[in-house]
PDB file of C-alpha atoms in Angstrom:
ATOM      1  CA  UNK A   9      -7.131 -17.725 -56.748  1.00 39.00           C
ATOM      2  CA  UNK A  10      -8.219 -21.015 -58.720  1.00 38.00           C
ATOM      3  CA  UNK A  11     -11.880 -22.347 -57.149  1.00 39.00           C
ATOM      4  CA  UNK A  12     -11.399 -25.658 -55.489  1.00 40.00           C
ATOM      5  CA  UNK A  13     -14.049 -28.271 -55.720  1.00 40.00           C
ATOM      6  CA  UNK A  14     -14.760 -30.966 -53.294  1.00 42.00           C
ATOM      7  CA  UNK A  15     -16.442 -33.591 -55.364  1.00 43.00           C
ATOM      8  CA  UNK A  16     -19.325 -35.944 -53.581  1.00 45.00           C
ATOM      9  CA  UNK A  17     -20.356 -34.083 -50.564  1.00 44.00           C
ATOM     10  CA  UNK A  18     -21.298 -36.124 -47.268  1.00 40.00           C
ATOM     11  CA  UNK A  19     -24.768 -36.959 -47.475  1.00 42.00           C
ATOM     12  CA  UNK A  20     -24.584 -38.432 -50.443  1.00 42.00           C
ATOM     13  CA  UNK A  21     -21.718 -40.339 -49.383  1.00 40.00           C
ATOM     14  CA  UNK A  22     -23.201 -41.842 -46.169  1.00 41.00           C
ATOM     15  CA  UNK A  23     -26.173 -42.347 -48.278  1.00 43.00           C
ATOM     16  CA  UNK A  24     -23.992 -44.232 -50.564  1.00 42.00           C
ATOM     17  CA  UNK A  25     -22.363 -46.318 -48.069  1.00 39.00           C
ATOM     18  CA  UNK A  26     -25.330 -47.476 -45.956  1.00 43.00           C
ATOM     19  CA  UNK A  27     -27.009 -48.803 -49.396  1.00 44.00           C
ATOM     20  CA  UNK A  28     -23.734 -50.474 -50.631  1.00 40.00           C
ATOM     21  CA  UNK A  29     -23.136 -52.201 -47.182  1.00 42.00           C
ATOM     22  CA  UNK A  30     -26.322 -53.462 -46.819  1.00 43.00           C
ATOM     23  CA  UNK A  31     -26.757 -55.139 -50.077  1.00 39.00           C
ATOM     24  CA  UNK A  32     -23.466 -56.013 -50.225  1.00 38.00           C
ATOM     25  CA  UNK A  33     -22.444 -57.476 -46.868  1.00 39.00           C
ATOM     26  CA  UNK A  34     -25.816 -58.824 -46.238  1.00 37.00           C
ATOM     27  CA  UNK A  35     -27.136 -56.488 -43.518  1.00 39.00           C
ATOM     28  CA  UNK A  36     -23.648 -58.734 -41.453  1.00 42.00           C
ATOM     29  CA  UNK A  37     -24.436 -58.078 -37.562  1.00 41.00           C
ATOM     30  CA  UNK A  38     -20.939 -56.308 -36.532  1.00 48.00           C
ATOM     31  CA  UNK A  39     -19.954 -55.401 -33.448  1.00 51.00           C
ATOM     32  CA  UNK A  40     -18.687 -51.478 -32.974  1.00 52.00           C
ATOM     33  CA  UNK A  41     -15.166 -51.385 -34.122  1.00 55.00           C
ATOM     34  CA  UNK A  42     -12.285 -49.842 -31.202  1.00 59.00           C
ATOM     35  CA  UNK A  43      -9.555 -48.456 -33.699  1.00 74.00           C
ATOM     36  CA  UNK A  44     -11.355 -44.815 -33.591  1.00 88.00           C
ATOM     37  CA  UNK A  45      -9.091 -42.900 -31.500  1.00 91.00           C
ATOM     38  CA  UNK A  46     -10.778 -39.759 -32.771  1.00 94.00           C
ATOM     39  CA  UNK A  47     -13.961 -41.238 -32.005  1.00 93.00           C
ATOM     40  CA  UNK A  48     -14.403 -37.671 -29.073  1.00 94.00           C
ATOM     41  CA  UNK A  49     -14.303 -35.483 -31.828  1.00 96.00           C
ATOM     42  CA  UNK A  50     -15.593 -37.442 -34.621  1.00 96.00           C
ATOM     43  CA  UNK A  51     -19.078 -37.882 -32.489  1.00 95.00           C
ATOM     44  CA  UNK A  52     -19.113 -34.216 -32.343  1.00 96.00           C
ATOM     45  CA  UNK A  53     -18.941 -33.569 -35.782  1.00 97.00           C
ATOM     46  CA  UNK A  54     -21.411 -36.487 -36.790  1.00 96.00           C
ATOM     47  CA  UNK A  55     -23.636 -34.294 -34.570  1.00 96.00           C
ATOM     48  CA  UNK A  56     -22.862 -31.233 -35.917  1.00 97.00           C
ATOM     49  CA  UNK A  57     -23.498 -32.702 -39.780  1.00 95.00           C
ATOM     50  CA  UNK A  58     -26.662 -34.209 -38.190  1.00 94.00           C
ATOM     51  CA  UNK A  59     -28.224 -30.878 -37.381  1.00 96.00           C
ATOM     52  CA  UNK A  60     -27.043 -29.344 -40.483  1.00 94.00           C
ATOM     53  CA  UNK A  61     -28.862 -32.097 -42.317  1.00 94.00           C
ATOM     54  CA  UNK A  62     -32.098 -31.906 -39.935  1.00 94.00           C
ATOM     55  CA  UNK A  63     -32.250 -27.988 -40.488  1.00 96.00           C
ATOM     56  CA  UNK A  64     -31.120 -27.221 -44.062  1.00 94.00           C
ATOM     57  CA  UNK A  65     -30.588 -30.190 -46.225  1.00 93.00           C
ATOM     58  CA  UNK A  66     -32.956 -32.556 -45.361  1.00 94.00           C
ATOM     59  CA  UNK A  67     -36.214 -29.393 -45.715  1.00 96.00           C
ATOM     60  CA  UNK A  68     -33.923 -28.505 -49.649  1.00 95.00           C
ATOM     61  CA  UNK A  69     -34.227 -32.098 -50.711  1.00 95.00           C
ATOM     62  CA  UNK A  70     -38.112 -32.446 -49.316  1.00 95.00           C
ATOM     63  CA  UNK A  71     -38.903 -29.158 -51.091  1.00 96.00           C
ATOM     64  CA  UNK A  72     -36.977 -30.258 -54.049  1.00 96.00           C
ATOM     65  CA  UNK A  73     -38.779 -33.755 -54.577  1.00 95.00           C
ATOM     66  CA  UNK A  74     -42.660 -31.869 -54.198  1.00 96.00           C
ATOM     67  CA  UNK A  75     -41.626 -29.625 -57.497  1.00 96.00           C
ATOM     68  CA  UNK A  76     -39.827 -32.451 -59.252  1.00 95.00           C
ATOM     69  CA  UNK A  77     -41.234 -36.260 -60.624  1.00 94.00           C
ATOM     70  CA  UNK A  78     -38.788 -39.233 -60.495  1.00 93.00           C
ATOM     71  CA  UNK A  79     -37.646 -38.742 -64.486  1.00 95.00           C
ATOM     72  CA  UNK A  80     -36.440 -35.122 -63.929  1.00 95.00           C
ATOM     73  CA  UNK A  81     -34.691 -36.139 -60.949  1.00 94.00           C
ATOM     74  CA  UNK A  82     -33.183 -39.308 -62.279  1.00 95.00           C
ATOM     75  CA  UNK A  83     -31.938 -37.059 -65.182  1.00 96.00           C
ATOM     76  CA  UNK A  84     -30.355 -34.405 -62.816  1.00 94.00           C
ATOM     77  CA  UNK A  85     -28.719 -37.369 -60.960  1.00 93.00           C
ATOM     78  CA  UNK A  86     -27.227 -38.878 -64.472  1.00 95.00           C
ATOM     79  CA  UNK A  87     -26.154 -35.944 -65.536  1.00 95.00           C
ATOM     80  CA  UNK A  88     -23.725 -35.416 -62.156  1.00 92.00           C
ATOM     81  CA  UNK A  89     -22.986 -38.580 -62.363  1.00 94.00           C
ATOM     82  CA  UNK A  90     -21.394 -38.288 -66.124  1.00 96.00           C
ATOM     83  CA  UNK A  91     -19.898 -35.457 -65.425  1.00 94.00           C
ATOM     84  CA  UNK A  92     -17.514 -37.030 -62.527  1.00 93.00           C
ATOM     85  CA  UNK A  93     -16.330 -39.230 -64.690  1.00 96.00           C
ATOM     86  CA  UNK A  94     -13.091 -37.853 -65.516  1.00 96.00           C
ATOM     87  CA  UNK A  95     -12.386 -38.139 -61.810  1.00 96.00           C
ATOM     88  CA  UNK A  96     -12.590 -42.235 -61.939  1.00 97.00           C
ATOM     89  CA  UNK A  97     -10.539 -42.249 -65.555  1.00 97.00           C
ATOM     90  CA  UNK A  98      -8.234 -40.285 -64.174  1.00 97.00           C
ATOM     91  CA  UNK A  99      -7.487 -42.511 -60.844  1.00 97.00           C
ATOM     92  CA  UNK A 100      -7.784 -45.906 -63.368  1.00 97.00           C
ATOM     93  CA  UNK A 101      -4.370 -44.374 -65.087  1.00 97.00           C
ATOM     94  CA  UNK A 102      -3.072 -43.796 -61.693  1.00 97.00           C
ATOM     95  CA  UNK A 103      -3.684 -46.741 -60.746  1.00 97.00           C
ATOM     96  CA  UNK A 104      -2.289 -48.500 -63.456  1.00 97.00           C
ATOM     97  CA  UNK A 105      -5.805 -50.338 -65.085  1.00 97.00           C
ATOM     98  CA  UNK A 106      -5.381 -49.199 -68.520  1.00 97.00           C
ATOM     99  CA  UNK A 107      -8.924 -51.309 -69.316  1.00 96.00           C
ATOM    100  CA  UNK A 108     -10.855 -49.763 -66.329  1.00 96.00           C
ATOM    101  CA  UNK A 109      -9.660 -46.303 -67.468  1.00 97.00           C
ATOM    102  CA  UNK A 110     -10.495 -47.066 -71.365  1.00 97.00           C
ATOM    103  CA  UNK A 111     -13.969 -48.571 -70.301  1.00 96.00           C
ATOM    104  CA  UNK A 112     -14.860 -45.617 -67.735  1.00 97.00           C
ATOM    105  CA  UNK A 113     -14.174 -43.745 -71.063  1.00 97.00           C
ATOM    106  CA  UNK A 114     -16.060 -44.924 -73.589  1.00 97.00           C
ATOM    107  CA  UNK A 115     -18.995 -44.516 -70.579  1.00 97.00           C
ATOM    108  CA  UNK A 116     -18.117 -41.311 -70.143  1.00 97.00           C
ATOM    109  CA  UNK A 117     -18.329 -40.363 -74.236  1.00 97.00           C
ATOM    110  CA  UNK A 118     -21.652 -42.756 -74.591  1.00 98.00           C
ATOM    111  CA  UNK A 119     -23.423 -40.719 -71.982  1.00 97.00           C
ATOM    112  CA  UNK A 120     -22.670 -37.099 -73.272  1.00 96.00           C
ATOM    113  CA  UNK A 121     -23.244 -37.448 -76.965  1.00 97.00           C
ATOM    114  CA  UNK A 122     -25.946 -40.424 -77.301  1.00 97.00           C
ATOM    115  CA  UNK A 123     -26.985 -39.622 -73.781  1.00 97.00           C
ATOM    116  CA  UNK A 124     -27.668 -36.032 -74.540  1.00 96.00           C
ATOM    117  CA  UNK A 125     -25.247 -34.313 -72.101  1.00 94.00           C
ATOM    118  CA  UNK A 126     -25.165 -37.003 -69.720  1.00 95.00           C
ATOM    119  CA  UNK A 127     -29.166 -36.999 -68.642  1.00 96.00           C
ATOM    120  CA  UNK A 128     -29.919 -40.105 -70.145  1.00 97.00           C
ATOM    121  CA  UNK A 129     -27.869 -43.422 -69.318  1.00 97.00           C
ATOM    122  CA  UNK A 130     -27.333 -45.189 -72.520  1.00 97.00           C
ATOM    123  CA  UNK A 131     -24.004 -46.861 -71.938  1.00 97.00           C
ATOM    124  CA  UNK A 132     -24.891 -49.126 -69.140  1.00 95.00           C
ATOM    125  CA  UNK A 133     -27.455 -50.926 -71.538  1.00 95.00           C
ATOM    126  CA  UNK A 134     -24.676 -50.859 -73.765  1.00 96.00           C
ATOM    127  CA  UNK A 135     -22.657 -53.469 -71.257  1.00 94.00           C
ATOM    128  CA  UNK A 136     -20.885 -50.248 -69.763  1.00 95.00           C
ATOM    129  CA  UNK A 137     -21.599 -50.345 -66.658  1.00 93.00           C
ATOM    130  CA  UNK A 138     -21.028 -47.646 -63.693  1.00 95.00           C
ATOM    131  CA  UNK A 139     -17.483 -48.228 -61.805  1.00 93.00           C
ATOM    132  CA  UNK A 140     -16.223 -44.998 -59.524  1.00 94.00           C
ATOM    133  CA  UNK A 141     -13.117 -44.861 -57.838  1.00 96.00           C
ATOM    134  CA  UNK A 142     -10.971 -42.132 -56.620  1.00 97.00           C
ATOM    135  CA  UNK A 143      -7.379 -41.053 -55.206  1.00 97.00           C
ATOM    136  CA  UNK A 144      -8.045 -42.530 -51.695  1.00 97.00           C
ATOM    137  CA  UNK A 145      -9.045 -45.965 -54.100  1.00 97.00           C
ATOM    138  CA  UNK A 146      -5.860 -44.894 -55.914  1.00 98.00           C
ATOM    139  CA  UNK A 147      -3.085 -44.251 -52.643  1.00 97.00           C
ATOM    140  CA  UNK A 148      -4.688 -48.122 -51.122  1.00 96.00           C
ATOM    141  CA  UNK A 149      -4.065 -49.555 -54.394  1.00 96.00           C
ATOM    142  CA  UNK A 150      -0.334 -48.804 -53.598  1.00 96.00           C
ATOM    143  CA  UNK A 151      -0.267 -49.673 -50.531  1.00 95.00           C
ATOM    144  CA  UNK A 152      -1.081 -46.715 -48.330  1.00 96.00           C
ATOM    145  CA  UNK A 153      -2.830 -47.940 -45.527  1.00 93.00           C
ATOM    146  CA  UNK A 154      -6.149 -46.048 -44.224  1.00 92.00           C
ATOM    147  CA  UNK A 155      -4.823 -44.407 -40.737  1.00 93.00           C
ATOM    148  CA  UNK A 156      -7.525 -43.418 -38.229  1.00 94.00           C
ATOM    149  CA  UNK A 157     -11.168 -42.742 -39.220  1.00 95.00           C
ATOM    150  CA  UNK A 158     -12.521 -39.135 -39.810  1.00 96.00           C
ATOM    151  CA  UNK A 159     -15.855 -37.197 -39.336  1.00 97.00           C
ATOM    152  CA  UNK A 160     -14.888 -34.289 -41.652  1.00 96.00           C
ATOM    153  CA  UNK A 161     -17.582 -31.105 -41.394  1.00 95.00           C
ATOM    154  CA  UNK A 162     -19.666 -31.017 -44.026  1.00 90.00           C
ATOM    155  CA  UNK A 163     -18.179 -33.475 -45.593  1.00 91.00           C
ATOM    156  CA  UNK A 164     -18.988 -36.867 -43.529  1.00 93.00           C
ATOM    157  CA  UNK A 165     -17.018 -39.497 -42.954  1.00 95.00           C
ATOM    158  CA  UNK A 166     -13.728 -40.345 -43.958  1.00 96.00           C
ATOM    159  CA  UNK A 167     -10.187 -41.632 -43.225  1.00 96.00           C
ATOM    160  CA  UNK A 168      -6.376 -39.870 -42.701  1.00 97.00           C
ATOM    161  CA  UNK A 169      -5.785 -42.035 -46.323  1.00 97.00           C
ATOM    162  CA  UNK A 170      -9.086 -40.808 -48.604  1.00 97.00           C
ATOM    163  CA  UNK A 171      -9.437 -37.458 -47.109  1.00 96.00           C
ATOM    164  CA  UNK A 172      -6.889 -36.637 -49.687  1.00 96.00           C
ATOM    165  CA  UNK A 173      -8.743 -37.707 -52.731  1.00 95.00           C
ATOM    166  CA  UNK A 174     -10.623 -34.174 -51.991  1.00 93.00           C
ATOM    167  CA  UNK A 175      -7.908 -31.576 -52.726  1.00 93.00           C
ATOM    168  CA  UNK A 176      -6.345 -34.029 -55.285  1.00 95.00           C
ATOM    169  CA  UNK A 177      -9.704 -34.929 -57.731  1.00 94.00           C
ATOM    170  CA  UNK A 178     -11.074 -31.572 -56.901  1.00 88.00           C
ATOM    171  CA  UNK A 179      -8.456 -29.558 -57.735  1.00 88.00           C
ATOM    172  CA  UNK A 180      -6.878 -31.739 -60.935  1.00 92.00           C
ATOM    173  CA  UNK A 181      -9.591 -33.659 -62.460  1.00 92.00           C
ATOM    174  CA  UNK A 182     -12.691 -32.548 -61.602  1.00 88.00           C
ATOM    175  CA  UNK A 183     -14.784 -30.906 -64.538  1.00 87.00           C
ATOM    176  CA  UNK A 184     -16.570 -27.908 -62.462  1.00 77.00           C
ATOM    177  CA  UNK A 185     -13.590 -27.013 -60.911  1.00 77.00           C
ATOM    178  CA  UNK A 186     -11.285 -27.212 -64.299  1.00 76.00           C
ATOM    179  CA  UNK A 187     -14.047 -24.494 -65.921  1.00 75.00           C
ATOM    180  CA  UNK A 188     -13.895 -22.483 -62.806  1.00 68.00           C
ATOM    181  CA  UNK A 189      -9.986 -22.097 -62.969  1.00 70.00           C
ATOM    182  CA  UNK A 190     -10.645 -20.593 -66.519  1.00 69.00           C
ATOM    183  CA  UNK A 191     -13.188 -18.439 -65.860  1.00 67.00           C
ATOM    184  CA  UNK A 192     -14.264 -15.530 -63.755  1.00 64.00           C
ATOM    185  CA  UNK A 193     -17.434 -16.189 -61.409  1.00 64.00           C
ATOM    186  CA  UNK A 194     -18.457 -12.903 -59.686  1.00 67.00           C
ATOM    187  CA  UNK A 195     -21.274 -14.473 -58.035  1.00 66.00           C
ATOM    188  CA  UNK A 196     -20.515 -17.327 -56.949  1.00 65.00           C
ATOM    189  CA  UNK A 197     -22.054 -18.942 -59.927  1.00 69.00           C
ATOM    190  CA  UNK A 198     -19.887 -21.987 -59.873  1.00 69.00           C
ATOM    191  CA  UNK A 199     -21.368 -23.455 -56.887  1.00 72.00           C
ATOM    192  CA  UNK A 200     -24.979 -23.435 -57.957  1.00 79.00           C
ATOM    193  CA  UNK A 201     -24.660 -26.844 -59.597  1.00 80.00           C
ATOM    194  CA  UNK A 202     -22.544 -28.019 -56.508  1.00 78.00           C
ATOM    195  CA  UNK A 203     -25.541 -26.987 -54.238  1.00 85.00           C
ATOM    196  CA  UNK A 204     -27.960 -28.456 -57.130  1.00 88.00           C
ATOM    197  CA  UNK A 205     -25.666 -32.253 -56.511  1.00 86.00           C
ATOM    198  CA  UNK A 206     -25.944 -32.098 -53.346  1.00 88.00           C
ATOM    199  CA  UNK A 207     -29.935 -31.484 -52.831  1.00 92.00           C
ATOM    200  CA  UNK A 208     -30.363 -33.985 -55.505  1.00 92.00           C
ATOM    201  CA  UNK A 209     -28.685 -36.789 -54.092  1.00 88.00           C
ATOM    202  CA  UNK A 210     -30.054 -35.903 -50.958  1.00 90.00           C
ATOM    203  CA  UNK A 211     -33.429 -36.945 -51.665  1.00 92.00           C
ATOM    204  CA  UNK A 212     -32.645 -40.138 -53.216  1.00 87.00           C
ATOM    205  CA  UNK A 213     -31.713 -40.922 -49.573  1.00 86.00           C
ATOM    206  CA  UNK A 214     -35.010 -40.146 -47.826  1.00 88.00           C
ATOM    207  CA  UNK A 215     -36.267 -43.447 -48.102  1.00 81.00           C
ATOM    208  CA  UNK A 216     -33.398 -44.787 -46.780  1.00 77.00           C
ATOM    209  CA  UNK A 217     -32.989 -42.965 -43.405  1.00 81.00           C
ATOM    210  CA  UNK A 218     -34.623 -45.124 -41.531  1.00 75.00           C
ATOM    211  CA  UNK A 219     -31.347 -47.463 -41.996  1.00 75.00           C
ATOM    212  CA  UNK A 220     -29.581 -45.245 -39.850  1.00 76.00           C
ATOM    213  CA  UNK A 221     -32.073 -44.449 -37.627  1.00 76.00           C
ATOM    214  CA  UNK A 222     -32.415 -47.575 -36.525  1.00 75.00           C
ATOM    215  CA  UNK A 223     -29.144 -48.407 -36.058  1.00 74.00           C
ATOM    216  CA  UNK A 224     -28.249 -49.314 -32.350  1.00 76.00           C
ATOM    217  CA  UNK A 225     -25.460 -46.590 -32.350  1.00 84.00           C
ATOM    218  CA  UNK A 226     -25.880 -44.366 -35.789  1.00 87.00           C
ATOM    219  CA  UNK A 227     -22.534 -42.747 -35.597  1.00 90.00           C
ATOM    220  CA  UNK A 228     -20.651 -46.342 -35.521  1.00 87.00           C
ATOM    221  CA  UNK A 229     -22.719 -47.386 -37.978  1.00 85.00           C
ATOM    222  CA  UNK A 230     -21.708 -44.753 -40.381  1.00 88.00           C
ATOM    223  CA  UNK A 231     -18.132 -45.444 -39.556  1.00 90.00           C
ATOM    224  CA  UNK A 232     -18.266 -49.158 -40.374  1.00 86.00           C
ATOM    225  CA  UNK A 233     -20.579 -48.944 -43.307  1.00 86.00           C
ATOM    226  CA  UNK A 234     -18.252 -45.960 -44.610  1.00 91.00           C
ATOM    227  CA  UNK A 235     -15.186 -48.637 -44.396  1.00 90.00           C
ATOM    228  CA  UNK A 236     -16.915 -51.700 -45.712  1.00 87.00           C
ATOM    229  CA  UNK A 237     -18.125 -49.766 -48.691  1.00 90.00           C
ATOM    230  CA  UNK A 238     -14.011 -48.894 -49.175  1.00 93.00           C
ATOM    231  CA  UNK A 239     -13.047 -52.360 -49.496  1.00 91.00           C
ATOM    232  CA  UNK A 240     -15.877 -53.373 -51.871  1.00 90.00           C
ATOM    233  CA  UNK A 241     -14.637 -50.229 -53.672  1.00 93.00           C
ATOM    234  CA  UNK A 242     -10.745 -51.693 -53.323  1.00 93.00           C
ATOM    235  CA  UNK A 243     -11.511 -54.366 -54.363  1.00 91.00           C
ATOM    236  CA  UNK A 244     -14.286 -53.975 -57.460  1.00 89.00           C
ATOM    237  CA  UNK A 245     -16.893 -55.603 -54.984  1.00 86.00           C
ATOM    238  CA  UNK A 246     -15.509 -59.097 -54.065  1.00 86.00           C
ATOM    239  CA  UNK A 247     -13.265 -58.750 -51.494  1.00 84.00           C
ATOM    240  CA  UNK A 248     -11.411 -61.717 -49.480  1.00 85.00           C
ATOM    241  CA  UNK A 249     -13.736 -62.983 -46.993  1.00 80.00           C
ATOM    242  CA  UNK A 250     -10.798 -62.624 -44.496  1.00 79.00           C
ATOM    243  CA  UNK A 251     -10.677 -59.022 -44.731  1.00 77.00           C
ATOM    244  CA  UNK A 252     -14.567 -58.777 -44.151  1.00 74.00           C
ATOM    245  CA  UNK A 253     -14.271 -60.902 -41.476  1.00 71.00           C
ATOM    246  CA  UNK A 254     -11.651 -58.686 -39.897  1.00 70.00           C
ATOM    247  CA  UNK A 255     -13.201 -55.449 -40.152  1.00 68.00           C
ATOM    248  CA  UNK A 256     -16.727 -56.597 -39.007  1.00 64.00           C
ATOM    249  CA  UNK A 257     -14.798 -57.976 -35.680  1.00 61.00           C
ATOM    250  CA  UNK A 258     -16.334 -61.402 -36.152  1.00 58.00           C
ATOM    251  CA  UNK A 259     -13.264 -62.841 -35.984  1.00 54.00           C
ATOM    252  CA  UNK A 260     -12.351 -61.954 -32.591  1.00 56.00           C
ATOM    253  CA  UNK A 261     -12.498 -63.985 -29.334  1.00 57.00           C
ATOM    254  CA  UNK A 262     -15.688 -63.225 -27.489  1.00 58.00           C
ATOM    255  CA  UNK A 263     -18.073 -62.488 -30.393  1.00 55.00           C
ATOM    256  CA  UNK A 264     -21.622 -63.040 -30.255  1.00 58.00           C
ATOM    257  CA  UNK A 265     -23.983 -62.019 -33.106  1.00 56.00           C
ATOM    258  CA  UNK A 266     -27.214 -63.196 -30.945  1.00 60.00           C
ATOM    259  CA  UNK A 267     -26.156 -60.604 -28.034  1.00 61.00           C
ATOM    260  CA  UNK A 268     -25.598 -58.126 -30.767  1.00 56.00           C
ATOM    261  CA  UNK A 269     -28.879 -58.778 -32.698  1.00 59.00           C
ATOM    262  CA  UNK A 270     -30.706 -58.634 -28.907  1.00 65.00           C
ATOM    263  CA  UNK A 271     -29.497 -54.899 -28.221  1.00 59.00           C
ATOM    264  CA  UNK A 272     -30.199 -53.620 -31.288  1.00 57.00           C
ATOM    265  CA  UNK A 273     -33.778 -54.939 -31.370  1.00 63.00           C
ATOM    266  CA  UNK A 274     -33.709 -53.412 -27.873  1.00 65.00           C
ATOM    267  CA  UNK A 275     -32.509 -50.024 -29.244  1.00 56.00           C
ATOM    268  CA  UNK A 276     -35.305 -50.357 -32.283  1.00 56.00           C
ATOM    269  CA  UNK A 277     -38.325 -51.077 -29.892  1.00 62.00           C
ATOM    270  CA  UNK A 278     -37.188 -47.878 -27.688  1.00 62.00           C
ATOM    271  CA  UNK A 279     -37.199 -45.570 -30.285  1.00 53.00           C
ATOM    272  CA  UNK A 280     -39.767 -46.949 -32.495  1.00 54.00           C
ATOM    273  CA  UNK A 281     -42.101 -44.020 -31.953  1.00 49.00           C
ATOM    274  CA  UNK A 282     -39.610 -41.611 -32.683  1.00 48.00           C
ATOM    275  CA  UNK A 283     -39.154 -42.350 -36.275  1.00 48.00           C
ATOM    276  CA  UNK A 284     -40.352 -40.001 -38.212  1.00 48.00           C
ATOM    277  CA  UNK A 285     -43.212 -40.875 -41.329  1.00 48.00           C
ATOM    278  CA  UNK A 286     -41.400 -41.702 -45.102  1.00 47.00           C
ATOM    279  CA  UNK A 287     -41.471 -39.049 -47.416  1.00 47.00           C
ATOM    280  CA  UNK A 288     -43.442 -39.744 -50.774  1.00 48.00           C
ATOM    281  CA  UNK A 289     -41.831 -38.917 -53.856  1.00 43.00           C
TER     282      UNK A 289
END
């Protein structure tokens, strides 16, 4: 039976989208958005990938930063990054954005020949710069709207829309898993650069986790950075201001920023001496 991969695992992802939405949206106060109706079992799996992280992920990617400097890990972090690549030319054709799909491309080409395999990142000083997208980015380009939120296992968050970009990239376009459905792995060797990924870009987001744990209610914070991050995605970083508007909530009758700001400096001065000391690099 073919070896399916399931491309960008969760921590990077909420990583990802924490970063994006707060540089992007400009750390917007929101308030915590009611169209979760899986929001029972979604807490319960954010807790369950919280624990996960606290007892196995989080101790790899310390571990893995003490026997590693920033250039070995920056190449390791190129390298997956090339490698994906196919996935977003792939979803450009799909999507019908012939240019995005020839520049993605020539990225792509730049970065594993010039770039030596993909560890070095030649092509964005080249004027190519990095643009992702995938087949939940594809199915909203025509039209599919996102359905209810997710908390998958393992996995983090997602929606009933872009949960299907898994099986879909994984399975047809994703490097790793192409080479595994031609060869014969005894040993599992095929996930060893999978688990490499995923320790990797989990300690680029130690210095970040005090984002989240900050946040007046972590879990809805995910959630809400996850979808913000979407739209910039949908729409190559500028979207409408009417659709940010909409899914912050600020639009709606009864919203007050200053109440919101109040609670969550509340929530920050509670837990202040909970937060555990930054990790050096």
């Amino acid at each position: 039976m073919p070896t399916l991969s399931l491309p960008r695992p969760f921590l990077p992802r909420r990583g990802l989208a924490l970063l994006a939405v707060l540089m992007l949206a400009g750390c917007a106060i929101a308030p915590p958005r009611t169209d979760d109706p899986l929001q029972k079992v979604n807490r319960k799996v954010y807790a369950f990938n919280d624990r996960l992280d606290k007892a196995v992920l989080r101790p790899a990617a310390v571990g893995y930063r003490k026997i590693t400097n920033p250039p070995v890990r920056r190449s390791v972090n190129n390298f997956f990054t090339n490698i994906e690549m196919p996935v977003t030319v792939a979803n450009d054709l799909l999507q019908a954005r012939p240019s995005q799909a020839l520049g993605s491309t020539g990225r792509f080409l730049i970065n594993l020949t010039i770039g030596v395999g993909g560890i070095f990142d030649p092509a964005t000083k080249m004027g190519l710069p990095l643009q992702t997208t995938d087949f939940g980015i594809t199915l909203a380009r025509w039209g599919l709207p996102e359905g209810d939120f997710l908390m998958l296992p393992l996995l983090g968050p997602s929606t009933m829309r872009d949960v299907w970009h898994y099986p879909v990239d994984g399975y047809f376009f994703d490097p790793l898993s192409l080479i595994a459905k031609n060869h014969g792995f005894n040993y599992g060797q095929y996930y060893l650069p999978q688990v490499l990924y995923v320790v990797s870009m989990r300690s680029q987001l130690i210095d970040a986790e005090g984002f989240l744990q900050t946040a007046y209610d972590p879990y809805a914070f995910l959630r809400d950075a996850y979808r913000q991050r979407r739209l910039y995605m949908l729409y190559d970083g500028n979207p409408p201001a009417d659709v940010i508007e909409k899914i912050q909530g600020v639009d709606q009758p009864g919203f007050d920023p200053d109440e919101l700001l109040e609670q969550q400096k509340q929530w920050e001065q509670q837990h202040a001496t909970s937060k555990p000391a930054p990790t050096k690099s």
